[in-house]
Amino acid sequence: MDLSPGHRTIRLSSTPGVLTVALDRPDAQNSIDTVMIRELHEALDSAEADPACRVVVLTGGDGVFCTGMDLLGAAAEGRPDRERAAQGGAEFLGLLKRLTSTPRVVVATVDGRVAGGGVGLVAASDFVLATPRATFSLPEALWGLLPCSVAPFLVRRTGFQKAYAMSLSTLPVTADQAMLSGLVDQLVDPLQPALRKLAFRVMKVEGETVGDLKRYFTKMWIITPDVERAAIDEFARLMSSDGVGRRIADFAERQRFPWEAGS
């Protein structure tokens, strides 16, 4: 059943026990803006309000899962001051945190490119199913940014060194490499049979138990209030800086990446 009317950045559909949330900004490569963050929260509200819903599936389309922050939109709004940048960072980190705490099983299905904040959506999911076509990258350093909100959730999945190397190299990680690092749980093609098998099993678990399990494991992990504040403060510092603002504005105006500035 299609539940999409009224949404601008996502499409919702449901089958018994499962709410599928498809990121739907094809003209912007499924990049994340404030509207998408709000609508993803609304989708989670719907899932949590339905006692029959056990699984939330995050998916993309057209070879792109999600390309992270909407740079063109950010450039159009102008360089934010530190307070506004901190608010944006807190909103995104809050969404990732909610994915890890919602009493629903969150499954990301990836068949294409994932970059920046999209890696955060994947890393914050409970299960990640990907096809061999999937790639994952953190290009933030090329703009003078850091994957501030993504890093705590990525470290949780892959360990410190893999997350650090992805952030520093900015190189794409293949689906095979992501599987080896723990970012991907299953490498399958097609996706749907594996998704149906997983959903059939986890739908046997009560939502209350899912919530209890997530709360319990959260107590064992390092994403403390201090870690959250550090992520938000660093993002705010960088996004409000002249250098990052100049690079983003140059990209918006000339469609030119930072390393091409001398060409």
Short mmCIF file of C-alpha atoms in Angstrom, two decimals:
data_model
loop_
_atom_site.label_atom_id
_atom_site.label_comp_id
_atom_site.label_asym_id
_atom_site.label_seq_id
_atom_site.Cartn_x
_atom_site.Cartn_y
_atom_site.Cartn_z
CA MET A 1 0.00 0.00 0.00
CA ASP A 2 1.37 3.43 -0.99
CA LEU A 3 1.45 5.87 1.92
CA SER A 4 3.40 8.64 0.21
CA PRO A 5 0.97 11.57 -0.33
CA GLY A 6 2.24 14.69 1.38
CA HIS A 7 5.90 13.68 1.45
CA ARG A 8 8.44 15.55 -0.68
CA THR A 9 11.63 13.55 -0.11
CA ILE A 10 10.55 9.99 0.68
CA ARG A 11 8.04 7.40 -0.52
CA LEU A 12 6.34 5.08 1.94
CA SER A 13 4.79 1.72 1.25
CA SER A 14 3.73 -1.09 3.52
CA THR A 15 3.19 -4.81 3.59
CA PRO A 16 2.08 -6.72 6.69
CA GLY A 17 4.59 -5.96 9.43
CA VAL A 18 6.94 -3.94 7.23
CA LEU A 19 7.13 -0.21 6.43
CA THR A 20 9.40 0.57 3.47
CA VAL A 21 10.88 4.07 3.31
CA ALA A 22 12.39 4.92 -0.08
CA LEU A 23 14.57 8.02 -0.25
CA ASP A 24 13.14 9.96 -3.16
CA ARG A 25 15.13 12.99 -4.27
CA PRO A 26 16.37 11.71 -7.64
CA ASP A 27 17.21 15.19 -8.93
CA ALA A 28 19.45 15.72 -5.89
CA GLN A 29 20.94 12.19 -5.80
CA ASN A 30 18.92 11.42 -2.67
CA SER A 31 20.90 13.97 -0.67
CA ILE A 32 19.80 14.87 2.84
CA ASP A 33 18.15 18.17 3.70
CA THR A 34 16.10 19.35 6.66
CA VAL A 35 12.87 18.22 4.99
CA MET A 36 14.18 14.69 4.55
CA ILE A 37 15.29 14.54 8.18
CA ARG A 38 11.81 15.65 9.29
CA GLU A 39 10.05 13.22 6.98
CA LEU A 40 12.24 10.31 8.11
CA HIS A 41 11.25 11.11 11.68
CA GLU A 42 7.60 11.14 10.57
CA ALA A 43 8.07 7.72 8.96
CA LEU A 44 9.49 6.37 12.23
CA ASP A 45 6.53 7.94 14.06
CA SER A 46 4.20 5.98 11.77
CA ALA A 47 6.10 2.74 12.32
CA GLU A 48 6.10 3.17 16.09
CA ALA A 49 2.40 4.05 16.16
CA ASP A 50 1.49 0.80 14.37
CA PRO A 51 1.60 -2.17 16.77
CA ALA A 52 1.71 -4.56 13.81
CA CYS A 53 4.82 -2.95 12.32
CA ARG A 54 8.04 -4.73 13.23
CA VAL A 55 10.44 -3.73 10.44
CA VAL A 56 11.41 -0.43 8.80
CA VAL A 57 13.27 -0.80 5.50
CA LEU A 58 15.39 2.10 4.24
CA THR A 59 16.11 2.00 0.53
CA GLY A 60 17.10 4.23 -2.39
CA GLY A 61 16.78 3.92 -6.13
CA ASP A 62 18.34 4.45 -9.56
CA GLY A 63 21.77 3.28 -8.43
CA VAL A 64 21.92 5.75 -5.55
CA PHE A 65 21.04 5.07 -1.94
CA CYS A 66 21.99 8.46 -0.48
CA THR A 67 24.79 10.95 -1.18
CA GLY A 68 24.79 12.74 2.16
CA MET A 69 24.40 16.44 2.82
CA ASP A 70 22.71 18.52 0.12
CA LEU A 71 25.66 20.76 -0.80
CA LEU A 72 23.74 22.75 -3.38
CA GLY A 73 20.97 23.42 -0.91
CA ALA A 74 23.50 24.40 1.74
CA ALA A 75 25.17 26.82 -0.68
CA ALA A 76 21.81 28.40 -1.58
CA GLU A 77 21.14 29.09 2.10
CA GLY A 78 24.53 30.76 2.52
CA ARG A 79 27.24 30.05 5.06
CA PRO A 80 25.54 29.37 8.38
CA ASP A 81 26.59 30.92 11.64
CA ARG A 82 27.84 28.54 14.29
CA GLU A 83 24.50 28.30 16.06
CA ARG A 84 22.59 27.38 12.90
CA ALA A 85 25.27 24.89 11.87
CA ALA A 86 25.11 23.28 15.31
CA GLN A 87 21.35 22.95 14.98
CA GLY A 88 21.73 21.18 11.63
CA GLY A 89 24.37 18.83 13.02
CA ALA A 90 22.22 18.04 16.03
CA GLU A 91 19.19 17.29 13.85
CA PHE A 92 21.07 14.76 11.74
CA LEU A 93 22.82 13.13 14.68
CA GLY A 94 19.44 12.92 16.42
CA LEU A 95 18.02 11.04 13.44
CA LEU A 96 20.89 8.54 13.46
CA LYS A 97 20.51 8.07 17.19
CA ARG A 98 16.80 7.43 16.77
CA LEU A 99 17.46 4.72 14.19
CA THR A 100 19.55 2.92 16.79
CA SER A 101 16.92 3.28 19.51
CA THR A 102 13.53 2.91 17.80
CA PRO A 103 11.70 -0.25 18.95
CA ARG A 104 11.55 -1.41 15.34
CA VAL A 105 14.10 -3.40 13.37
CA VAL A 106 15.72 -1.06 10.82
CA VAL A 107 17.08 -2.68 7.65
CA ALA A 108 19.00 -0.73 5.00
CA THR A 109 18.94 -2.24 1.51
CA VAL A 110 21.65 -0.79 -0.70
CA ASP A 111 21.97 -1.19 -4.46
CA GLY A 112 24.22 1.64 -5.57
CA ARG A 113 26.22 4.58 -4.28
CA VAL A 114 26.33 5.70 -0.68
CA ALA A 115 28.30 8.75 0.41
CA GLY A 116 28.69 11.05 3.38
CA GLY A 117 25.65 11.15 5.60
CA GLY A 118 24.21 8.23 3.66
CA VAL A 119 26.91 6.10 5.25
CA GLY A 120 25.53 7.31 8.57
CA LEU A 121 22.04 6.06 7.72
CA VAL A 122 23.52 2.70 6.79
CA ALA A 123 25.77 2.47 9.85
CA ALA A 124 22.89 3.33 12.20
CA SER A 125 20.68 0.58 10.76
CA ASP A 126 20.31 -2.75 12.55
CA PHE A 127 20.94 -4.80 9.41
CA VAL A 128 22.48 -3.83 6.07
CA LEU A 129 21.82 -5.86 2.93
CA ALA A 130 23.78 -4.78 -0.15
CA THR A 131 24.34 -5.89 -3.72
CA PRO A 132 27.80 -6.10 -5.33
CA ARG A 133 27.03 -2.76 -7.03
CA ALA A 134 27.02 -0.89 -3.73
CA THR A 135 29.87 1.49 -2.87
CA PHE A 136 30.45 3.53 0.27
CA SER A 137 32.54 6.69 0.66
CA LEU A 138 33.17 9.57 3.04
CA PRO A 139 34.28 12.53 0.87
CA GLU A 140 33.84 15.20 3.55
CA ALA A 141 37.56 15.90 3.99
CA LEU A 142 37.73 17.06 0.36
CA TRP A 143 35.54 20.02 1.37
CA GLY A 144 37.40 20.67 4.59
CA LEU A 145 34.64 18.94 6.56
CA LEU A 146 34.67 15.81 8.71
CA PRO A 147 32.05 13.04 8.98
CA CYS A 148 31.30 14.29 12.47
CA SER A 149 27.85 12.79 13.05
CA VAL A 150 28.58 9.66 11.01
CA ALA A 151 31.81 8.65 12.73
CA PRO A 152 30.43 7.43 16.10
CA PHE A 153 27.96 5.12 14.36
CA LEU A 154 30.48 3.95 11.76
CA VAL A 155 33.07 3.14 14.45
CA ARG A 156 30.37 1.11 16.19
CA ARG A 157 30.01 -1.05 13.08
CA THR A 158 33.51 -1.25 11.60
CA GLY A 159 35.91 -0.44 14.44
CA PHE A 160 38.20 2.56 14.73
CA GLN A 161 40.76 1.93 11.98
CA LYS A 162 38.31 1.16 9.18
CA ALA A 163 36.23 4.26 9.98
CA TYR A 164 39.36 6.40 10.26
CA ALA A 165 40.79 5.11 6.97
CA MET A 166 37.52 5.75 5.11
CA SER A 167 37.43 9.30 6.50
CA LEU A 168 41.06 10.12 5.73
CA SER A 169 41.42 8.49 2.31
CA THR A 170 37.97 9.60 1.02
CA LEU A 171 38.24 6.59 -1.32
CA PRO A 172 35.12 4.55 -2.09
CA VAL A 173 34.83 1.19 -0.37
CA THR A 174 33.46 -1.68 -2.45
CA ALA A 175 30.62 -3.87 -1.30
CA ASP A 176 33.07 -6.73 -0.68
CA GLN A 177 35.27 -4.50 1.47
CA ALA A 178 32.25 -3.17 3.34
CA MET A 179 31.18 -6.74 4.05
CA LEU A 180 34.59 -7.60 5.45
CA SER A 181 34.63 -4.51 7.67
CA GLY A 182 31.16 -5.15 9.11
CA LEU A 183 29.47 -2.17 7.49
CA VAL A 184 27.42 -4.63 5.39
CA ASP A 185 25.84 -7.70 7.01
CA GLN A 186 24.89 -9.62 3.86
CA LEU A 187 26.04 -9.29 0.27
CA VAL A 188 23.17 -10.55 -1.89
CA ASP A 189 21.67 -10.09 -5.32
CA PRO A 190 18.76 -9.81 -5.63
CA LEU A 191 17.94 -8.11 -2.34
CA GLN A 192 14.30 -9.08 -1.87
CA PRO A 193 14.63 -12.81 -1.02
CA ALA A 194 17.17 -12.06 1.71
CA LEU A 195 15.02 -9.20 2.99
CA ARG A 196 11.92 -11.40 3.14
CA LYS A 197 13.84 -14.12 5.00
CA LEU A 198 15.20 -11.64 7.54
CA ALA A 199 11.85 -9.88 8.00
CA PHE A 200 10.04 -13.19 8.51
CA ARG A 201 12.37 -14.03 11.37
CA VAL A 202 12.62 -10.66 13.15
CA MET A 203 8.85 -10.13 12.95
CA LYS A 204 8.62 -12.89 15.54
CA VAL A 205 10.28 -10.56 18.06
CA GLU A 206 8.03 -8.16 19.98
CA GLY A 207 8.68 -4.45 19.50
CA GLU A 208 9.14 -4.05 23.25
CA THR A 209 11.92 -6.64 23.15
CA VAL A 210 13.60 -4.86 20.23
CA GLY A 211 13.53 -1.64 22.24
CA ASP A 212 14.91 -3.40 25.31
CA LEU A 213 17.73 -4.95 23.28
CA LYS A 214 18.70 -1.62 21.75
CA ARG A 215 18.69 0.14 25.13
CA TYR A 216 20.79 -2.62 26.69
CA PHE A 217 23.44 -2.58 23.97
CA THR A 218 23.53 1.24 23.99
CA LYS A 219 24.71 1.08 27.60
CA MET A 220 27.70 -0.95 26.43
CA TRP A 221 28.80 1.50 23.75
CA ILE A 222 30.73 4.79 23.63
CA ILE A 223 28.19 7.20 22.13
CA THR A 224 27.85 9.22 25.30
CA PRO A 225 26.47 12.77 25.64
CA ASP A 226 30.10 13.99 25.51
CA VAL A 227 30.65 12.19 22.19
CA GLU A 228 27.45 13.72 20.80
CA ARG A 229 28.47 17.22 21.89
CA ALA A 230 31.92 16.78 20.34
CA ALA A 231 30.38 15.73 17.02
CA ILE A 232 27.95 18.65 16.94
CA ASP A 233 30.53 21.24 18.05
CA GLU A 234 33.07 20.13 15.45
CA PHE A 235 30.50 20.14 12.65
CA ALA A 236 29.34 23.61 13.68
CA ARG A 237 32.91 24.92 13.74
CA LEU A 238 33.70 23.60 10.29
CA MET A 239 30.40 24.44 8.56
CA SER A 240 30.55 28.03 9.78
CA SER A 241 34.17 28.51 8.65
CA ASP A 242 35.17 30.62 5.65
CA GLY A 243 37.11 27.84 3.93
CA VAL A 244 34.31 25.28 3.91
CA GLY A 245 31.76 27.92 2.92
CA ARG A 246 33.96 29.01 0.00
CA ARG A 247 34.42 25.45 -1.27
CA ILE A 248 30.71 24.67 -1.09
CA ALA A 249 29.77 27.96 -2.77
CA ASP A 250 32.30 27.33 -5.55
CA PHE A 251 30.81 23.89 -6.14
CA ALA A 252 27.29 25.32 -6.29
CA GLU A 253 28.26 28.10 -8.68
CA ARG A 254 30.63 26.24 -11.01
CA GLN A 255 29.88 22.54 -10.35
CA ARG A 256 33.60 22.29 -9.65
CA PHE A 257 35.11 20.09 -6.96
CA PRO A 258 37.69 21.60 -4.59
CA TRP A 259 40.67 19.86 -6.22
CA GLU A 260 39.65 21.32 -9.59
CA ALA A 261 39.91 24.93 -8.43
CA GLY A 262 43.20 25.48 -10.21
CA SER A 263 41.98 24.09 -13.54
#
